[in-house]
XYZ file of C-alpha atoms in Angstrom:
81
model
C -0.656 -0.236 -0.248
C 3.101 2.610 0.638
C 4.518 1.767 -2.571
C 0.983 3.158 -4.782
C 1.337 5.580 -2.498
C 4.502 6.825 -2.896
C 3.809 5.833 -6.897
C 0.873 8.559 -7.138
C 2.539 10.675 -5.205
C 5.645 10.617 -8.015
C 2.485 11.148 -10.513
C 0.755 14.226 -9.703
C 4.133 15.965 -8.498
C 4.462 15.273 -12.319
C 1.734 16.568 -13.613
C 1.046 19.334 -11.343
C 4.136 21.480 -12.874
C 3.388 20.446 -15.747
C -0.126 21.810 -16.422
C 0.751 24.833 -14.551
C 2.913 25.478 -17.831
C -0.013 24.786 -20.253
C -2.003 26.942 -18.235
C 0.090 29.431 -19.220
C 1.337 29.180 -21.256
C -2.809 29.460 -23.061
C -2.552 32.785 -21.253
C 0.013 34.189 -23.115
C -0.496 33.033 -25.411
C -4.472 34.622 -24.700
C -2.986 37.747 -23.928
C -0.402 37.517 -26.422
C -3.681 38.175 -29.558
C -4.916 41.367 -26.790
C -3.231 44.490 -28.563
C -6.587 46.846 -26.990
C -4.960 46.960 -23.936
C -0.974 46.245 -24.965
C 0.747 47.923 -22.050
C -1.393 46.209 -19.770
C -1.068 42.570 -21.690
C 3.332 44.096 -21.127
C 3.102 43.483 -18.012
C 0.975 40.934 -17.142
C 3.495 39.149 -20.244
C 6.803 40.058 -18.282
C 5.481 39.165 -15.190
C 4.779 35.267 -17.175
C 8.482 34.648 -17.803
C 8.622 35.203 -14.731
C 6.925 32.380 -13.075
C 8.000 30.572 -16.189
C 11.692 31.317 -15.231
C 11.417 30.001 -12.296
C 9.085 27.459 -12.810
C 12.304 25.914 -15.543
C 14.414 26.229 -12.013
C 11.982 24.478 -9.621
C 11.690 21.375 -12.630
C 15.860 20.845 -12.688
C 15.307 20.182 -9.129
C 13.067 17.297 -9.016
C 13.522 14.324 -10.463
C 10.898 13.878 -12.760
C 9.888 12.406 -16.671
C 9.031 15.192 -17.712
C 11.221 17.396 -17.616
C 11.702 17.382 -21.413
C 7.875 17.913 -22.844
C 8.478 20.823 -19.652
C 11.330 22.438 -21.385
C 10.224 21.947 -24.677
C 6.849 23.747 -23.655
C 9.766 26.804 -22.150
C 11.545 27.194 -24.559
C 7.934 27.459 -27.445
C 6.899 29.904 -24.437
C 10.600 31.862 -24.792
C 10.558 31.821 -28.504
C 7.077 33.335 -28.143
C 8.505 36.603 -27.137
């Protein structure tokens, strides 16, 4: 039973950062499309970039099977800037 709980925790700890990155990527893409509030969206995009960098540093510390997919997502976000 203890092994199952550890596996579940490991899976959840890997999926949560990945899902957060996907949500932030969608937010960033929507903000890129909004040109009406240009100054406000620039402020939000720069803060999202900071969040992405922090999450990348956190993921470097975690042993994760999703490192490749997360690094691809982060690269995509930085390219879109």
